[in-house]
XYZ file of C-alpha atoms in Angstrom:
356
model
C -0.056 -0.026 0.021
C 1.163 3.314 -0.876
C -0.159 6.921 0.370
C 0.338 10.321 -0.319
C -1.667 13.620 0.872
C -3.434 16.160 -1.128
C -4.556 19.467 0.209
C -8.456 20.014 -0.014
C -9.504 23.616 0.936
C -6.838 23.489 3.757
C -7.459 19.746 4.460
C -4.793 17.261 3.780
C -6.231 13.631 3.804
C -4.222 10.582 3.448
C -4.631 9.186 0.120
C -4.497 5.267 -0.367
C -2.533 3.979 -3.323
C -2.191 7.597 -4.313
C -5.851 7.544 -5.456
C -8.379 6.982 -2.909
C -8.904 9.508 0.286
C -8.980 7.859 3.875
C -11.566 9.633 5.829
C -11.188 9.290 9.745
C -14.832 10.024 11.328
C -13.618 9.283 15.002
C -13.776 13.024 15.950
C -17.111 13.599 13.913
C -18.766 10.669 15.744
C -17.282 11.904 19.173
C -19.113 15.366 18.106
C -15.754 17.286 18.516
C -15.672 20.940 17.128
C -15.048 21.147 13.500
C -14.642 17.444 12.948
C -18.028 17.473 10.735
C -16.810 20.217 8.439
C -13.397 18.608 8.071
C -14.576 15.090 7.116
C -17.167 16.784 4.952
C -14.509 18.538 2.880
C -12.715 15.222 2.525
C -15.890 13.403 1.428
C -16.567 16.061 -1.130
C -13.274 15.730 -2.785
C -13.838 11.934 -2.599
C -17.083 11.896 -4.520
C -15.862 14.728 -6.905
C -12.838 13.144 -8.053
C -13.229 9.263 -7.430
C -16.401 8.195 -6.079
C -14.684 5.756 -3.393
C -13.137 6.560 -0.040
C -11.703 4.523 2.780
C -13.559 5.080 6.296
C -11.596 4.861 9.385
C -12.706 5.810 12.756
C -16.200 4.313 12.280
C -16.455 2.508 15.544
C -17.636 -0.981 14.309
C -15.763 -3.585 16.271
C -13.604 -5.902 14.392
C -15.039 -8.840 16.303
C -18.494 -8.004 14.911
C -17.001 -7.761 11.574
C -15.326 -11.070 11.943
C -18.365 -12.726 13.285
C -20.449 -11.614 10.275
C -17.795 -12.869 7.788
C -17.832 -16.286 9.586
C -21.683 -16.510 9.311
C -21.520 -15.813 5.583
C -19.095 -18.685 5.394
C -21.443 -20.696 7.719
C -24.263 -19.924 5.369
C -22.649 -20.790 2.001
C -21.112 -24.287 3.589
C -24.551 -25.661 3.829
C -25.556 -28.167 1.356
C -27.209 -26.827 -1.704
C -30.741 -28.248 -0.757
C -30.643 -26.180 2.396
C -29.594 -23.100 0.650
C -32.341 -23.424 -2.203
C -34.873 -23.747 0.677
C -34.621 -19.985 0.936
C -34.169 -19.246 -2.665
C -34.139 -15.548 -3.813
C -37.603 -14.284 -4.905
C -39.188 -11.087 -6.735
C -38.275 -8.945 -3.752
C -34.463 -10.131 -4.024
C -34.616 -11.618 -0.573
C -32.914 -15.130 0.025
C -30.303 -16.973 -1.780
C -29.037 -16.561 -5.349
C -27.043 -19.340 -6.940
C -24.408 -18.525 -9.666
C -26.900 -17.513 -12.564
C -26.923 -19.804 -15.363
C -27.176 -16.725 -18.066
C -25.762 -13.558 -18.129
C -28.246 -10.691 -17.376
C -28.739 -7.463 -19.342
C -25.710 -5.529 -17.700
C -23.424 -8.542 -18.270
C -24.631 -9.021 -21.865
C -24.037 -5.396 -22.660
C -20.393 -5.870 -21.896
C -20.113 -9.274 -23.685
C -19.508 -10.987 -20.143
C -20.554 -14.442 -18.983
C -22.620 -14.491 -15.731
C -20.847 -13.215 -12.694
C -19.214 -16.049 -10.826
C -20.679 -15.535 -7.210
C -23.550 -16.747 -5.194
C -25.123 -14.496 -2.874
C -27.777 -14.348 0.100
C -29.615 -11.263 0.440
C -31.251 -9.635 3.547
C -33.298 -6.617 3.985
C -34.942 -4.897 6.906
C -36.262 -7.294 9.287
C -40.249 -7.200 9.372
C -43.007 -8.899 11.037
C -46.074 -10.474 9.516
C -48.507 -7.617 10.560
C -46.074 -5.195 8.884
C -48.671 -3.205 6.492
C -45.879 -3.382 3.647
C -45.666 -7.305 4.205
C -49.455 -7.487 4.298
C -49.818 -5.544 1.126
C -46.669 -7.390 -0.472
C -44.828 -4.017 -1.386
C -41.933 -4.731 -3.507
C -38.637 -4.962 -1.618
C -40.619 -5.083 1.662
C -41.171 -8.697 2.422
C -40.068 -10.953 5.242
C -36.566 -12.130 5.254
C -35.816 -15.771 4.377
C -33.847 -17.291 7.353
C -32.069 -20.562 7.045
C -33.483 -23.242 9.427
C -30.347 -24.954 10.723
C -27.959 -22.401 11.685
C -28.309 -21.336 15.589
C -27.282 -17.945 16.240
C -27.220 -16.966 12.530
C -30.172 -14.607 12.486
C -29.045 -12.956 15.790
C -25.510 -12.286 14.685
C -26.487 -10.968 11.395
C -29.092 -8.688 12.608
C -26.759 -7.248 15.100
C -24.474 -6.291 12.430
C -27.219 -4.699 10.207
C -28.458 -2.703 13.131
C -24.965 -1.409 13.879
C -24.355 -0.342 10.315
C -27.810 1.263 10.073
C -27.082 3.420 13.026
C -23.634 4.442 11.548
C -25.054 5.462 8.221
C -27.729 7.573 9.920
C -24.738 9.577 11.304
C -22.806 9.494 8.175
C -25.518 10.970 5.918
C -25.001 14.262 7.810
C -21.607 14.530 6.148
C -22.971 14.088 2.744
C -25.425 16.777 3.370
C -22.593 19.062 4.486
C -20.534 18.061 1.472
C -23.171 19.067 -0.783
C -23.484 22.400 0.896
C -27.060 21.489 2.642
C -28.062 21.631 6.181
C -26.571 18.729 8.070
C -29.915 17.342 8.512
C -31.185 17.633 5.095
C -31.194 13.781 4.679
C -32.269 13.018 8.061
C -36.098 12.181 7.110
C -34.998 10.138 4.315
C -32.880 7.873 6.327
C -35.053 7.777 9.484
C -35.989 4.280 8.428
C -33.684 3.672 5.523
C -33.773 0.976 3.071
C -31.045 -1.273 3.481
C -29.415 -4.749 2.092
C -26.872 -6.966 3.274
C -25.585 -9.048 0.669
C -23.478 -12.188 1.863
C -21.459 -13.319 -1.001
C -19.195 -16.086 -1.818
C -16.745 -15.953 -4.732
C -14.923 -19.183 -6.132
C -11.515 -18.863 -7.883
C -11.774 -17.819 -11.653
C -9.443 -18.151 -14.505
C -7.368 -14.909 -14.405
C -6.657 -15.362 -18.136
C -10.159 -15.387 -19.373
C -11.228 -11.714 -19.901
C -14.925 -12.679 -20.516
C -15.677 -13.843 -16.938
C -15.634 -12.088 -13.664
C -16.523 -12.651 -10.294
C -18.782 -9.528 -10.307
C -18.770 -7.826 -13.867
C -18.127 -4.212 -13.827
C -21.212 -2.212 -12.490
C -22.338 0.765 -10.601
C -24.365 0.305 -7.236
C -28.062 1.553 -7.483
C -28.262 3.636 -4.457
C -26.727 6.135 -2.015
C -24.307 4.257 0.168
C -22.173 0.959 0.071
C -19.882 -0.099 2.750
C -17.535 -3.076 2.395
C -15.681 -3.985 5.830
C -11.969 -4.931 5.527
C -11.218 -7.930 3.512
C -7.953 -9.517 3.550
C -8.839 -11.581 0.361
C -8.551 -8.921 -2.503
C -10.419 -8.791 -5.431
C -12.120 -5.444 -5.753
C -11.208 -3.345 -8.375
C -12.267 0.570 -9.005
C -12.218 2.147 -12.440
C -10.584 5.377 -11.985
C -11.659 8.643 -13.910
C -8.741 8.271 -16.239
C -9.701 4.925 -17.373
C -7.467 2.765 -15.270
C -8.495 -0.134 -13.245
C -6.995 0.070 -9.573
C -7.059 -2.973 -7.098
C -8.482 -1.740 -3.954
C -5.606 -2.001 -1.146
C -6.371 -3.656 2.104
C -6.387 -1.282 4.757
C -6.629 -2.498 8.312
C -9.735 -1.799 10.017
C -10.980 0.637 7.312
C -14.273 0.046 5.178
C -14.357 0.798 1.503
C -17.292 2.974 0.963
C -18.610 4.150 -2.384
C -21.630 6.139 -3.712
C -24.184 4.719 -6.058
C -26.380 5.805 -9.061
C -29.073 7.618 -6.857
C -26.403 9.714 -5.065
C -25.139 10.595 -8.563
C -28.518 11.534 -9.861
C -29.739 13.338 -6.740
C -26.535 15.606 -6.831
C -26.977 16.177 -10.761
C -23.727 14.143 -11.430
C -21.839 16.261 -8.921
C -20.902 13.113 -6.887
C -19.776 10.050 -8.895
C -21.093 6.749 -9.123
C -17.881 4.760 -9.979
C -18.041 1.438 -11.837
C -16.191 -1.242 -10.073
C -15.775 -5.183 -10.369
C -14.556 -8.204 -8.490
C -12.101 -10.876 -9.881
C -11.254 -13.364 -7.425
C -7.690 -14.690 -8.521
C -6.750 -14.979 -4.937
C -6.353 -18.755 -4.970
C -8.862 -19.242 -2.392
C -12.450 -18.686 -1.678
C -13.415 -15.045 -1.226
C -16.559 -13.790 0.890
C -17.769 -10.467 0.992
C -20.552 -8.732 3.122
C -21.432 -5.379 1.393
C -24.019 -3.284 3.225
C -26.234 -0.955 1.106
C -27.848 1.947 2.939
C -30.407 3.997 0.770
C -33.397 6.444 1.272
C -36.646 5.071 2.018
C -38.727 3.886 -1.163
C -41.042 6.912 -1.110
C -37.955 9.459 -1.301
C -38.485 11.618 -4.285
C -35.339 11.761 -6.080
C -34.765 15.121 -7.804
C -32.098 17.474 -8.224
C -30.670 18.712 -4.743
C -30.762 22.466 -4.081
C -27.575 23.973 -5.280
C -26.691 21.030 -7.507
C -28.213 22.803 -10.786
C -27.433 26.220 -12.290
C -27.934 27.944 -15.715
C -24.826 26.532 -16.976
C -25.659 23.024 -15.617
C -29.512 22.383 -15.641
C -31.033 19.485 -14.029
C -30.316 16.311 -16.109
C -33.031 13.927 -14.802
C -36.716 13.827 -14.211
C -37.722 13.144 -10.680
C -38.316 9.458 -9.863
C -39.160 7.921 -6.446
C -36.030 5.693 -4.980
C -38.395 2.539 -5.080
C -39.113 2.985 -8.798
C -35.420 3.106 -9.510
C -34.513 0.315 -7.306
C -37.048 -1.764 -9.368
C -35.685 -0.661 -12.603
C -32.072 -1.472 -11.440
C -32.900 -4.751 -10.203
C -34.307 -5.754 -13.405
C -31.202 -5.058 -15.101
C -29.136 -7.068 -12.872
C -30.840 -10.270 -11.899
C -32.470 -13.024 -13.996
C -35.070 -13.744 -11.291
C -36.616 -10.289 -11.849
C -36.853 -10.640 -15.770
C -40.614 -11.155 -15.591
C -41.381 -8.441 -12.959
C -42.856 -5.309 -14.424
C -40.336 -2.278 -14.104
C -39.972 1.124 -15.398
C -38.796 1.612 -18.938
C -35.486 2.703 -19.526
C -36.899 5.641 -21.323
C -38.851 6.548 -18.055
C -35.651 6.389 -15.800
C -33.221 8.066 -18.237
C -30.061 7.023 -16.616
C -26.828 8.810 -17.174
C -24.017 7.373 -19.214
C -21.681 7.201 -16.040
C -24.329 5.290 -14.131
C -25.113 2.580 -16.666
C -23.433 -0.839 -17.835
C -22.164 0.849 -21.139
C -18.343 0.355 -20.202
C -15.487 0.381 -22.423
C -13.020 -1.578 -20.624
């Protein structure tokens, strides 16, 4: 790992690999004077220049992170019939085997299906939840494995802990966009969240048509990847180079998604990334996605448009965008009615039209 520093409005953040800012939020979380403004300035640079940053000082215990990785491995070690008992559904909840045919975003890149299997969880709900009763899209009950004692409790503890962190971090995003620090609070009072527990087998490093996870952007606002000693994540830098994301002890890798990109009128980047597991061993990943609630109207944020830079996108509810996005990525969503491309009008930077 190499590092350097770069001045940002009087701030000198550490740059991991010379490219990606390392932002320490410990003073912000401790409510120290000036810490929010300092972290927000670093965040602004990260999203205007790269679209990724490393998050230090987050307060998430390594023991909780390790336990969640262990639970991911324990889930995937089950016999296939046990995993298929909680097979993924139209809410993208449950277990998704390696897909047998490439979905639209992979086909657009002439890629084979991504070589990973995944287990998806969303907000824990009860049977009498009005959204469960009405079968609202992406608001169904989680599908829990039946033979893994302690699994549900450990995973929910991790999800609750990450949710609480994200609800604090969104204040920095508001400040970074020159908005009041409480601007996003109502949209994240009960955020939409996903934990994806993935297992990546080894792939052939010499076959460019196959990837563990094909180049893509994320759909939402914030993705947090805990430190992973088995590398495989690569980031497409703005100058067109792929950079392997270095391991930084204790630091999360965080990126923005298409909704942050769209909401900010492309001021903040949604950066393509991929996974190629050529490590020689199994790789597990537990990305946590934290997004606004599905009723949030995504339209150009105050201060992100001007006469020279008019708003580029029509307003859309986050839930509608999430449905469109899922239909592009997952074969199990192929028959689900989703908004048309013309209604979503995604930007070139936030689609699967890669040139790599």
